[in-house]
CSV table of C-alpha atoms and ligand atoms in Angstrom, one decimal:
chain,number,residue,atom,x,y,z
A,1,MET,CA,28.6,-20.7,-5.7
A,2,ALA,CA,26.1,-17.9,-5.7
A,3,GLU,CA,23.9,-19.8,-3.3
A,4,ASP,CA,26.8,-20.2,-0.8
A,5,PHE,CA,27.4,-16.5,-0.9
A,6,HIS,CA,23.8,-15.7,0.0
A,7,VAL,CA,23.8,-18.3,2.8
A,8,ALA,CA,26.9,-16.9,4.3
A,9,LEU,CA,25.4,-13.4,4.3
A,10,LEU,CA,22.1,-14.6,5.8
A,11,THR,CA,23.7,-16.4,8.7
A,12,SER,CA,25.4,-13.3,9.9
A,13,ASP,CA,24.4,-9.6,10.1
A,14,VAL,CA,21.7,-9.8,7.5
A,15,LEU,CA,19.5,-11.9,9.8
A,16,ARG,CA,19.9,-9.5,12.7
A,17,PHE,CA,19.1,-6.6,10.3
A,18,ALA,CA,15.9,-8.4,9.1
A,19,ASP,CA,14.9,-8.9,12.8
A,20,ALA,CA,15.4,-5.2,13.4
A,21,CYS,CA,13.2,-4.4,10.5
A,22,GLU,CA,10.3,-6.5,11.8
A,23,GLY,CA,9.2,-3.9,14.4
A,24,PRO,CA,8.5,-0.9,12.2
A,25,LEU,CA,6.5,-3.0,9.7
A,26,ALA,CA,4.0,-3.9,12.4
A,27,MET,CA,3.9,-0.4,13.9
A,28,PRO,CA,0.4,1.1,14.2
A,29,THR,CA,-0.3,4.3,12.3
A,30,GLU,CA,-0.2,6.6,15.3
A,31,GLU,CA,3.2,5.4,16.4
A,32,LEU,CA,4.4,5.7,12.8
A,33,ARG,CA,3.1,9.2,12.6
A,34,LEU,CA,5.0,10.2,15.8
A,35,GLU,CA,8.2,8.7,14.5
A,36,ALA,CA,7.7,10.4,11.1
A,37,GLU,CA,7.4,13.8,12.9
A,38,ARG,CA,10.5,13.0,14.8
A,39,TYR,CA,12.8,11.7,12.0
A,40,LEU,CA,11.6,13.2,8.7
A,41,MET,CA,11.9,16.8,7.7
A,42,HIS,CA,8.5,18.5,7.9
A,43,THR,CA,8.1,19.1,4.2
A,44,TYR,CA,4.7,17.5,3.8
A,45,ALA,CA,1.3,17.8,5.4
A,46,ARG,CA,0.4,14.1,5.3
A,47,LEU,CA,-3.1,12.7,5.8
A,48,PRO,CA,-3.5,10.5,8.8
A,49,ILE,CA,-3.3,7.0,7.2
A,50,SER,CA,-0.3,4.9,6.3
A,51,ILE,CA,-0.5,2.9,3.1
A,52,ALA,CA,0.9,-0.6,3.4
A,53,ARG,CA,0.0,-2.3,0.1
A,54,GLY,CA,-2.1,-1.9,-3.1
A,55,ARG,CA,-3.9,-3.9,-5.7
A,56,GLY,CA,-5.4,-2.5,-8.9
A,57,SER,CA,-7.3,0.7,-8.0
A,58,ARG,CA,-7.2,0.0,-4.3
A,59,VAL,CA,-4.8,0.5,-1.5
A,60,TYR,CA,-4.8,-0.8,2.1
A,61,ASP,CA,-3.6,0.9,5.2
A,62,LEU,CA,-1.6,-0.7,8.1
A,63,GLU,CA,-4.9,-1.6,9.9
A,64,GLY,CA,-6.2,-3.3,6.7
A,65,ARG,CA,-8.8,-0.7,5.7
A,66,GLU,CA,-9.4,-0.5,2.0
A,67,TYR,CA,-9.3,2.8,0.0
A,68,LEU,CA,-10.4,3.4,-3.6
A,69,ASP,CA,-7.5,5.3,-5.0
A,70,PHE,CA,-8.3,8.4,-7.1
A,71,VAL,CA,-4.8,9.9,-6.5
A,72,ALA,CA,-2.6,7.1,-7.8
A,73,GLY,CA,0.5,8.4,-6.1
A,74,ILE,CA,-0.1,11.8,-7.8
A,75,ALA,CA,-0.7,10.4,-11.3
A,76,VAL,CA,2.1,7.9,-11.0
A,77,ASN,CA,0.6,4.5,-10.7
A,78,VAL,CA,-0.9,4.5,-14.2
A,79,LEU,CA,-1.3,0.7,-14.3
A,80,GLY,CA,-2.7,0.7,-10.8
A,81,HIS,CA,-1.0,-1.1,-7.9
A,82,SER,CA,0.8,-4.5,-8.3
A,83,HIS,CA,0.3,-4.9,-12.0
A,84,PRO,CA,1.6,-8.4,-12.8
A,85,ASP,CA,3.6,-7.3,-15.9
A,86,LEU,CA,5.3,-4.5,-14.0
A,87,ILE,CA,6.1,-6.8,-11.0
A,88,ALA,CA,7.6,-9.4,-13.4
A,89,ALA,CA,9.7,-6.8,-15.2
A,90,VAL,CA,11.1,-5.4,-12.0
A,91,GLN,CA,11.8,-8.8,-10.5
A,92,LYS,CA,13.5,-10.1,-13.6
A,93,GLN,CA,15.7,-7.0,-13.9
A,94,ALA,CA,16.5,-7.0,-10.2
A,95,GLN,CA,17.8,-10.6,-10.6
A,96,GLN,CA,19.9,-9.6,-13.6
A,97,LEU,CA,21.4,-6.1,-13.0
A,98,LEU,CA,20.1,-3.2,-10.9
A,99,HIS,CA,22.6,-0.6,-11.9
A,100,ALA,CA,25.7,-0.1,-14.1
A,101,SER,CA,26.1,3.7,-14.6
A,102,ASN,CA,26.2,5.6,-17.9
A,103,LEU,CA,29.9,4.8,-18.4
A,104,TYR,CA,28.5,1.7,-20.2
A,105,TYR,CA,25.7,0.7,-22.5
A,106,THR,CA,22.7,-1.1,-21.0
A,107,GLU,CA,20.0,-2.6,-23.1
A,108,PRO,CA,16.8,-1.5,-21.2
A,109,GLN,CA,17.8,2.2,-21.5
A,110,VAL,CA,18.3,2.0,-25.3
A,111,LYS,CA,15.1,0.0,-25.8
A,112,LEU,CA,13.1,2.5,-23.7
A,113,ALA,CA,14.6,5.5,-25.6
A,114,ARG,CA,13.7,3.8,-28.9
A,115,THR,CA,10.2,3.0,-27.8
A,116,LEU,CA,9.6,6.6,-26.7
A,117,VAL,CA,11.0,7.9,-30.0
A,118,ASP,CA,8.9,5.5,-32.0
A,119,HIS,CA,5.8,6.9,-30.4
A,120,SER,CA,6.4,10.6,-30.2
A,121,PHE,CA,7.7,13.6,-32.2
A,122,ALA,CA,11.1,13.2,-30.5
A,123,LYS,CA,14.3,11.8,-31.9
A,124,LYS,CA,16.5,11.7,-28.8
A,125,VAL,CA,16.0,11.0,-25.1
A,126,PHE,CA,17.9,11.9,-21.9
A,127,PHE,CA,17.0,9.9,-18.8
A,128,CYS,CA,16.9,11.1,-15.2
A,129,ASN,CA,15.0,10.3,-12.0
A,130,SER,CA,12.2,12.8,-11.5
A,131,GLY,CA,10.0,15.5,-13.0
A,132,ALA,CA,12.1,18.3,-11.7
A,133,GLU,CA,15.3,16.8,-13.1
A,134,ALA,CA,13.6,16.3,-16.5
A,135,ASN,CA,12.7,20.0,-16.5
A,136,GLU,CA,16.2,20.9,-15.3
A,137,ALA,CA,17.6,19.0,-18.3
A,138,ALA,CA,15.1,20.8,-20.6
A,139,ILE,CA,16.1,24.2,-19.2
A,140,LYS,CA,19.8,23.4,-19.7
A,141,LEU,CA,19.2,22.0,-23.1
A,142,VAL,CA,17.4,25.1,-24.5
A,143,ARG,CA,19.8,27.5,-22.9
A,144,ARG,CA,22.7,25.6,-24.5
A,145,TYR,CA,21.0,25.4,-27.9
A,146,ALA,CA,20.3,29.2,-27.9
A,147,HIS,CA,23.8,30.0,-26.6
A,148,GLU,CA,25.5,28.0,-29.3
A,149,LYS,CA,23.3,29.4,-32.1
A,150,TYR,CA,22.8,33.0,-31.0
A,151,GLY,CA,25.4,33.8,-28.3
A,152,PRO,CA,25.2,34.3,-24.5
A,153,ASP,CA,22.5,37.0,-24.5
A,154,ARG,CA,19.8,34.6,-25.6
A,155,PHE,CA,18.8,32.7,-22.4
A,156,GLU,CA,15.4,33.8,-21.3
A,157,ILE,CA,12.6,31.3,-20.8
A,158,ILE,CA,9.0,32.4,-20.8
A,159,THR,CA,6.8,30.3,-18.5
A,160,MET,CA,3.2,30.6,-17.3
A,161,LEU,CA,1.7,32.0,-14.2
A,162,ARG,CA,0.1,29.2,-12.0
A,163,SER,CA,2.5,26.7,-13.6
A,164,PHE,CA,4.3,23.9,-11.8
A,165,HIS,CA,7.7,22.6,-12.9
A,166,GLY,CA,9.3,21.2,-9.8
A,167,ARG,CA,11.3,22.1,-6.6
A,168,THR,CA,14.9,22.4,-7.6
A,169,MET,CA,16.3,25.9,-7.9
A,170,ALA,CA,15.9,26.2,-11.7
A,171,THR,CA,12.4,24.5,-11.7
A,172,LEU,CA,11.0,26.5,-8.8
A,173,THR,CA,12.2,29.6,-10.6
A,174,ALA,CA,10.4,28.3,-13.8
A,175,THR,CA,7.3,27.7,-11.6
A,176,GLY,CA,4.9,30.7,-11.8
A,177,GLN,CA,3.8,30.6,-8.2
A,178,GLU,CA,5.0,32.8,-5.5
A,179,LYS,CA,4.3,30.3,-2.7
A,180,VAL,CA,6.8,27.8,-4.3
A,181,GLN,CA,9.5,30.5,-4.6
A,182,LYS,CA,9.1,32.2,-1.2
A,183,GLY,CA,12.2,32.3,0.9
A,184,PHE,CA,14.5,30.9,-1.7
A,185,ALA,CA,15.8,34.0,-3.3
A,186,PRO,CA,18.0,34.7,-5.2
A,187,LEU,CA,16.2,32.8,-7.9
A,188,LEU,CA,17.8,31.9,-11.3
A,189,PRO,CA,18.0,34.8,-13.6
A,190,GLY,CA,16.3,34.7,-17.0
A,191,PHE,CA,12.7,33.7,-16.4
A,192,LEU,CA,9.6,35.7,-17.4
A,193,TYR,CA,6.0,34.9,-16.4
A,194,VAL,CA,2.9,35.5,-18.5
A,195,PRO,CA,-0.7,34.5,-17.9
A,196,PHE,CA,-1.7,31.0,-19.2
A,197,ASN,CA,-3.9,30.8,-22.4
A,198,ASP,CA,-3.1,34.4,-23.2
A,199,PHE,CA,-1.4,34.4,-26.6
A,200,PRO,CA,-0.8,38.2,-26.9
A,201,ALA,CA,1.0,38.2,-23.6
A,202,VAL,CA,3.6,35.7,-25.0
A,203,GLU,CA,3.8,37.6,-28.2
A,204,LYS,CA,4.7,40.7,-26.3
A,205,ALA,CA,7.2,38.9,-24.1
A,206,VAL,CA,9.2,37.3,-26.9
A,207,THR,CA,12.4,39.2,-27.8
A,208,ASN,CA,15.8,38.4,-29.2
A,209,ARG,CA,16.8,37.3,-25.8
A,210,THR,CA,14.1,34.5,-25.7
A,211,ALA,CA,15.4,31.0,-25.8
A,212,ALA,CA,12.2,29.1,-25.1
A,213,VAL,CA,8.6,29.1,-24.1
A,214,MET,CA,7.8,26.4,-21.5
A,215,LEU,CA,4.3,25.2,-20.4
A,216,GLU,CA,2.2,22.3,-19.3
A,217,PRO,CA,-0.5,21.4,-21.9
A,218,ILE,CA,-2.8,21.1,-18.8
A,219,GLN,CA,-1.8,23.0,-15.7
A,220,ALA,CA,-2.4,20.2,-13.2
A,221,GLU,CA,-1.0,21.4,-9.8
A,222,GLY,CA,-2.2,24.9,-10.7
A,223,GLY,CA,-5.9,23.8,-10.7
A,224,VAL,CA,-6.4,21.7,-13.8
A,225,HIS,CA,-6.5,24.3,-16.6
A,226,VAL,CA,-6.4,22.9,-20.2
A,227,ALA,CA,-4.5,24.9,-22.9
A,228,ASP,CA,-6.7,26.0,-25.8
A,229,ARG,CA,-5.9,24.5,-29.1
A,230,THR,CA,-5.8,27.9,-30.8
A,231,TYR,CA,-3.5,29.2,-28.1
A,232,LEU,CA,-1.1,26.3,-28.6
A,233,SER,CA,-1.1,26.6,-32.4
A,234,GLY,CA,-0.4,30.3,-32.0
A,235,LEU,CA,2.5,29.5,-29.7
A,236,ARG,CA,3.8,26.9,-32.2
A,237,ASP,CA,3.8,29.4,-35.1
A,238,LEU,CA,5.3,32.2,-33.1
A,239,CYS,CA,8.1,30.0,-31.8
A,240,ARG,CA,8.8,28.6,-35.2
A,241,GLN,CA,9.0,32.1,-36.7
A,242,ARG,CA,11.4,33.4,-34.0
A,243,ASP,CA,13.4,30.2,-33.6
A,244,VAL,CA,12.3,30.0,-30.0
A,245,LEU,CA,12.0,26.5,-28.6
A,246,LEU,CA,8.7,25.2,-27.4
A,247,ILE,CA,8.9,23.0,-24.2
A,248,PHE,CA,5.9,20.9,-23.1
A,249,ASP,CA,6.1,19.7,-19.5
A,250,GLU,CA,4.1,16.5,-19.8
A,251,VAL,CA,5.4,15.2,-16.4
A,252,GLN,CA,1.8,14.8,-15.3
A,253,THR,CA,-0.2,14.7,-18.6
A,254,GLY,CA,2.1,12.2,-20.3
A,255,MET,CA,2.0,8.4,-20.2
A,256,GLY,CA,-1.6,8.0,-21.2
A,257,ARG,CA,-3.2,10.2,-18.5
A,258,THR,CA,-5.3,12.2,-21.0
A,259,GLY,CA,-6.2,9.2,-23.2
A,260,THR,CA,-3.4,9.4,-25.7
A,261,LEU,CA,0.2,8.6,-24.8
A,262,PHE,CA,1.0,12.3,-24.7
A,263,ALA,CA,-1.5,15.2,-24.3
A,264,TYR,CA,0.1,17.1,-27.2
A,265,GLU,CA,-1.3,14.4,-29.6
A,266,GLN,CA,-4.8,15.6,-28.9
A,267,LEU,CA,-4.0,19.3,-28.9
A,268,GLY,CA,-2.7,19.4,-32.4
A,269,VAL,CA,0.7,20.8,-31.7
A,270,GLN,CA,4.2,19.3,-31.4
A,271,PRO,CA,6.8,20.8,-29.1
A,272,ASP,CA,10.5,20.8,-29.6
A,273,VAL,CA,11.3,19.5,-26.2
A,274,MET,CA,9.1,17.4,-23.9
A,275,THR,CA,9.6,16.2,-20.3
A,276,LEU,CA,8.1,13.1,-18.6
A,277,ALA,CA,8.3,11.5,-15.2
A,278,LYS,CA,5.4,10.6,-12.9
A,279,GLY,CA,3.6,7.8,-14.8
A,280,LEU,CA,6.7,6.8,-16.8
A,281,GLY,CA,7.9,4.1,-14.5
A,282,GLY,CA,4.4,3.2,-13.1
A,283,GLY,CA,5.8,3.8,-9.6
A,284,VAL,CA,9.5,3.3,-10.1
A,285,PRO,CA,11.2,6.7,-10.1
A,286,ILE,CA,12.3,7.8,-13.6
A,287,GLY,CA,12.2,11.0,-15.6
A,288,ALA,CA,13.0,11.8,-19.2
A,289,CYS,CA,13.7,14.8,-21.4
A,290,LEU,CA,12.9,14.3,-25.1
A,291,ALA,CA,13.8,16.5,-28.0
A,292,THR,CA,14.2,16.7,-31.8
A,293,ASP,CA,17.6,15.8,-33.3
A,294,GLU,CA,18.5,19.4,-33.9
A,295,VAL,CA,17.8,20.5,-30.4
A,296,ALA,CA,19.3,17.4,-28.8
A,297,ALA,CA,22.6,18.1,-30.6
A,298,ALA,CA,23.2,21.0,-28.1
A,299,PHE,CA,24.1,18.4,-25.5
A,300,SER,CA,27.5,16.8,-26.2
A,301,ALA,CA,29.5,14.4,-24.0
A,302,GLY,CA,30.1,15.9,-20.6
A,303,THR,CA,27.4,18.7,-20.8
A,304,HIS,CA,24.8,16.9,-18.7
A,305,ALA,CA,24.6,13.7,-16.7
A,306,SER,CA,22.9,11.7,-14.0
A,307,THR,CA,24.4,8.8,-12.1
A,308,PHE,CA,21.1,6.9,-11.8
A,309,GLY,CA,19.5,8.3,-15.0
A,310,GLY,CA,18.3,5.5,-17.2
A,311,ASN,CA,19.2,2.8,-14.8
A,312,PRO,CA,18.3,-0.7,-15.9
A,313,LEU,CA,15.7,-1.2,-13.1
A,314,ALA,CA,13.8,2.0,-13.8
A,315,CYS,CA,14.0,1.5,-17.6
A,316,SER,CA,12.7,-2.0,-17.4
A,317,ALA,CA,9.8,-0.8,-15.4
A,318,ALA,CA,9.1,2.0,-17.9
A,319,LEU,CA,9.3,-0.5,-20.8
A,320,ALA,CA,6.7,-2.7,-19.1
A,321,VAL,CA,4.4,0.3,-18.5
A,322,LEU,CA,4.8,1.4,-22.2
A,323,ARG,CA,4.1,-2.1,-23.4
A,324,VAL,CA,0.9,-2.4,-21.5
A,325,LEU,CA,-0.2,1.1,-22.5
A,326,LEU,CA,0.6,0.5,-26.2
A,327,GLU,CA,-0.5,-3.2,-26.6
A,328,GLY,CA,-3.4,-3.3,-24.3
A,329,ARG,CA,-6.6,-1.2,-24.6
A,330,VAL,CA,-5.6,1.0,-21.8
A,331,LEU,CA,-5.6,4.3,-23.7
A,332,GLU,CA,-9.0,3.7,-25.2
A,333,HIS,CA,-10.2,2.6,-21.8
A,334,CYS,CA,-8.8,5.8,-20.3
A,335,ARG,CA,-10.6,8.0,-22.8
A,336,ARG,CA,-13.9,6.2,-22.1
A,337,MET,CA,-13.5,6.3,-18.4
A,338,GLY,CA,-12.4,10.0,-18.6
A,339,ASP,CA,-15.5,10.9,-20.5
A,340,TYR,CA,-17.6,8.9,-18.0
A,341,LEU,CA,-16.0,10.6,-15.0
A,342,ALA,CA,-16.3,14.1,-16.6
A,343,LYS,CA,-20.0,13.5,-17.3
A,344,GLY,CA,-20.6,12.4,-13.7
A,345,LEU,CA,-18.8,15.5,-12.4
A,346,HIS,CA,-20.7,17.8,-14.7
A,347,ASP,CA,-24.0,16.2,-13.5
A,348,CYS,CA,-22.8,17.0,-10.0
A,349,MET,CA,-22.1,20.6,-11.0
A,350,ASP,CA,-25.7,20.9,-12.5
A,351,ARG,CA,-27.2,19.8,-9.2
A,352,LEU,CA,-25.0,21.8,-6.8
A,353,THR,CA,-24.2,25.5,-6.9
A,354,MET,CA,-21.1,25.1,-4.8
A,355,VAL,CA,-19.5,23.4,-7.8
A,356,LYS,CA,-18.1,26.2,-9.9
A,357,ASP,CA,-16.5,24.4,-12.8
A,358,VAL,CA,-15.4,21.0,-14.1
A,359,ARG,CA,-12.3,20.8,-16.3
A,360,GLY,CA,-9.8,18.3,-17.6
A,361,MET,CA,-8.9,15.7,-20.2
A,362,GLY,CA,-9.1,11.9,-19.9
A,363,LEU,CA,-8.3,10.8,-16.4
A,364,LEU,CA,-7.0,14.2,-15.2
A,365,GLN,CA,-10.1,15.9,-14.1
A,366,GLY,CA,-10.6,18.9,-11.7
A,367,MET,CA,-13.7,20.2,-9.9
A,368,GLU,CA,-13.5,23.8,-8.7
A,369,LEU,CA,-15.6,24.4,-5.6
A,370,ALA,CA,-16.8,27.6,-4.0
A,371,ILE,CA,-15.6,26.2,-0.7
A,372,ASP,CA,-12.3,24.9,0.7
A,373,GLY,CA,-11.6,21.5,-0.7
A,374,GLN,CA,-9.6,19.9,2.1
A,375,PRO,CA,-12.6,19.1,4.3
A,376,VAL,CA,-14.1,17.3,1.3
A,377,VAL,CA,-10.9,15.3,0.9
A,378,MET,CA,-11.1,14.3,4.6
A,379,ASP,CA,-14.7,13.3,4.3
A,380,LEU,CA,-14.0,11.1,1.3
A,381,LEU,CA,-11.0,9.6,3.2
A,382,ALA,CA,-13.2,8.7,6.1
A,383,ARG,CA,-15.5,6.9,3.6
A,384,GLY,CA,-12.6,5.0,2.0
A,385,ILE,CA,-11.8,7.1,-1.0
A,386,LEU,CA,-8.5,8.9,-1.8
A,387,ILE,CA,-8.8,12.2,-3.7
A,388,ASN,CA,-6.5,15.2,-3.8
A,389,CYS,CA,-7.1,19.0,-3.6
A,390,THR,CA,-4.9,21.5,-5.3
A,391,VAL,CA,-4.9,25.3,-5.1
A,392,GLU,CA,-7.3,25.2,-2.1
A,393,ARG,CA,-10.5,24.8,-4.0
A,394,VAL,CA,-9.9,22.4,-6.9
A,395,LEU,CA,-10.6,18.7,-6.3
A,396,ARG,CA,-8.3,16.7,-8.5
A,397,PHE,CA,-9.2,13.2,-9.8
A,398,ILE,CA,-6.2,11.2,-11.2
A,399,PRO,CA,-7.0,7.5,-10.7
A,400,PRO,CA,-5.0,4.7,-12.2
A,401,LEU,CA,-5.8,4.4,-15.9
A,402,ILE,CA,-7.3,0.9,-15.3
A,403,VAL,CA,-10.1,2.4,-13.1
A,404,THR,CA,-13.5,0.8,-13.8
A,405,GLN,CA,-16.9,2.3,-14.3
A,406,ARG,CA,-18.0,0.8,-11.0
A,407,ASP,CA,-15.1,2.6,-9.2
A,408,ILE,CA,-16.2,5.9,-10.8
A,409,ASP,CA,-19.8,5.3,-9.8
A,410,ARG,CA,-18.7,4.7,-6.2
A,411,LEU,CA,-16.6,7.9,-6.2
A,412,LEU,CA,-19.5,10.0,-7.7
A,413,ASP,CA,-22.0,8.6,-5.3
A,414,VAL,CA,-19.8,9.3,-2.2
A,415,LEU,CA,-18.7,12.7,-3.6
A,416,SER,CA,-22.4,13.7,-4.1
A,417,GLN,CA,-23.3,12.6,-0.5
A,418,VAL,CA,-20.3,14.5,0.9
A,419,LEU,CA,-21.0,17.7,-1.1
A,420,ASN,CA,-24.7,17.6,-0.4
A,421,LYS,CA,-23.9,17.5,3.3
A,422,ARG,CA,-21.9,20.7,3.0
A,423,VAL,CA,-24.6,22.7,1.1
B,1,PLP,C1,5.0,16.7,-10.5
B,1,PLP,C2,5.4,17.6,-11.5
B,1,PLP,C3,6.7,18.0,-11.7
B,1,PLP,C4,7.8,17.7,-10.7
B,1,PLP,O1,8.0,16.3,-10.6
B,1,PLP,P1,8.9,15.7,-9.4
B,1,PLP,O2,9.0,14.3,-9.8
B,1,PLP,O3,8.1,15.9,-8.2
B,1,PLP,O4,10.2,16.4,-9.4
B,1,PLP,C5,7.0,18.9,-12.7
B,1,PLP,N1,6.1,19.2,-13.6
B,1,PLP,C6,4.8,18.8,-13.5
B,1,PLP,C7,3.8,19.2,-14.6
B,1,PLP,C8,4.4,18.0,-12.5
B,1,PLP,O5,3.1,17.6,-12.4
């Protein structure tokens, strides 16, 4: 019966559609680039390669060239590319049920929520599809919590300069960077910005109107700046005393990136609300907003929603990722590789005056240069290595968590050559 249905489909339009799709797959990069310019909005400055497939810590372009991947889809592919457990989970779920909506219960969503709760401070989870949406949910949640408890005047959220929280109207307002906000006024009212790692600044900014303090434990897009432990414990105490909620945006630092499942575990402070996305689905889009029971109670039926949020496909992928991270030795491996990479980068700094600083935790490492970083990114690309540069001068290294010592040696070797050439 099911077979007949597929045969009927295949013999008609679907075959013609498949034929029509053949062309673009074999398109050379230059042609693809021209079509991209023509058909896609110009929101990205893309590098001149097109990635066709990946395996482990490597990706391959349309022409078959190999690249060692120290970007991992911007800290997304935590298990590397084509991890067999992730493939199996996605295939199995695709055969069973792709989507059902939140009008009904689905098992993968509940199992994923339970797994996240079992391994974090949180007691409840809301699922969505991206980092911005996760932060959007967090912003709505803390506003509603404060509104219900203290009335409509308590809505302000203190965020950090140099932060990054996303590109929706609320999250770009939360983002403490003018270049992200430029041209989109009027922004959302109720956001205040203070310098990162500056406790007195937060202390001064908190008033009876403050609903929450929101920050990344490591400012990643902002140039890889790690929050001090004393700063965070100061924030924790202050927030507790004033019943101000503490939100950690772990969209980039979560899911093992720093060597523990979440960065806060190593920083000695638990937030009231935490957001996740990027690595959560290992490449399948999914985001999550986690909170304590008391805070989560501010959302009742009908206050927040997402059609795709917590969809069975995305949740099955995330469950597979979590299983590998928790049952394998990936976190321990990430800590070791993170230390090894950091040491190599520090050695590089000792040899070269153009390297100003090396910062990070686990496999989220940044190298601040005295020169523009983009030419360095291009030089590495030409030598078959993908790295990323943020805030003009900070090279960012965010490989899959399964990266090997040999991969790191190769990166360090090529990076040294490239930087030496630019002295
Ligand atoms: C990437 C990122 C976001 C935004 O995530 P999207 O999935 O692009 O919406 C938010 N916060 C942090 C810390 C991020 O790194």
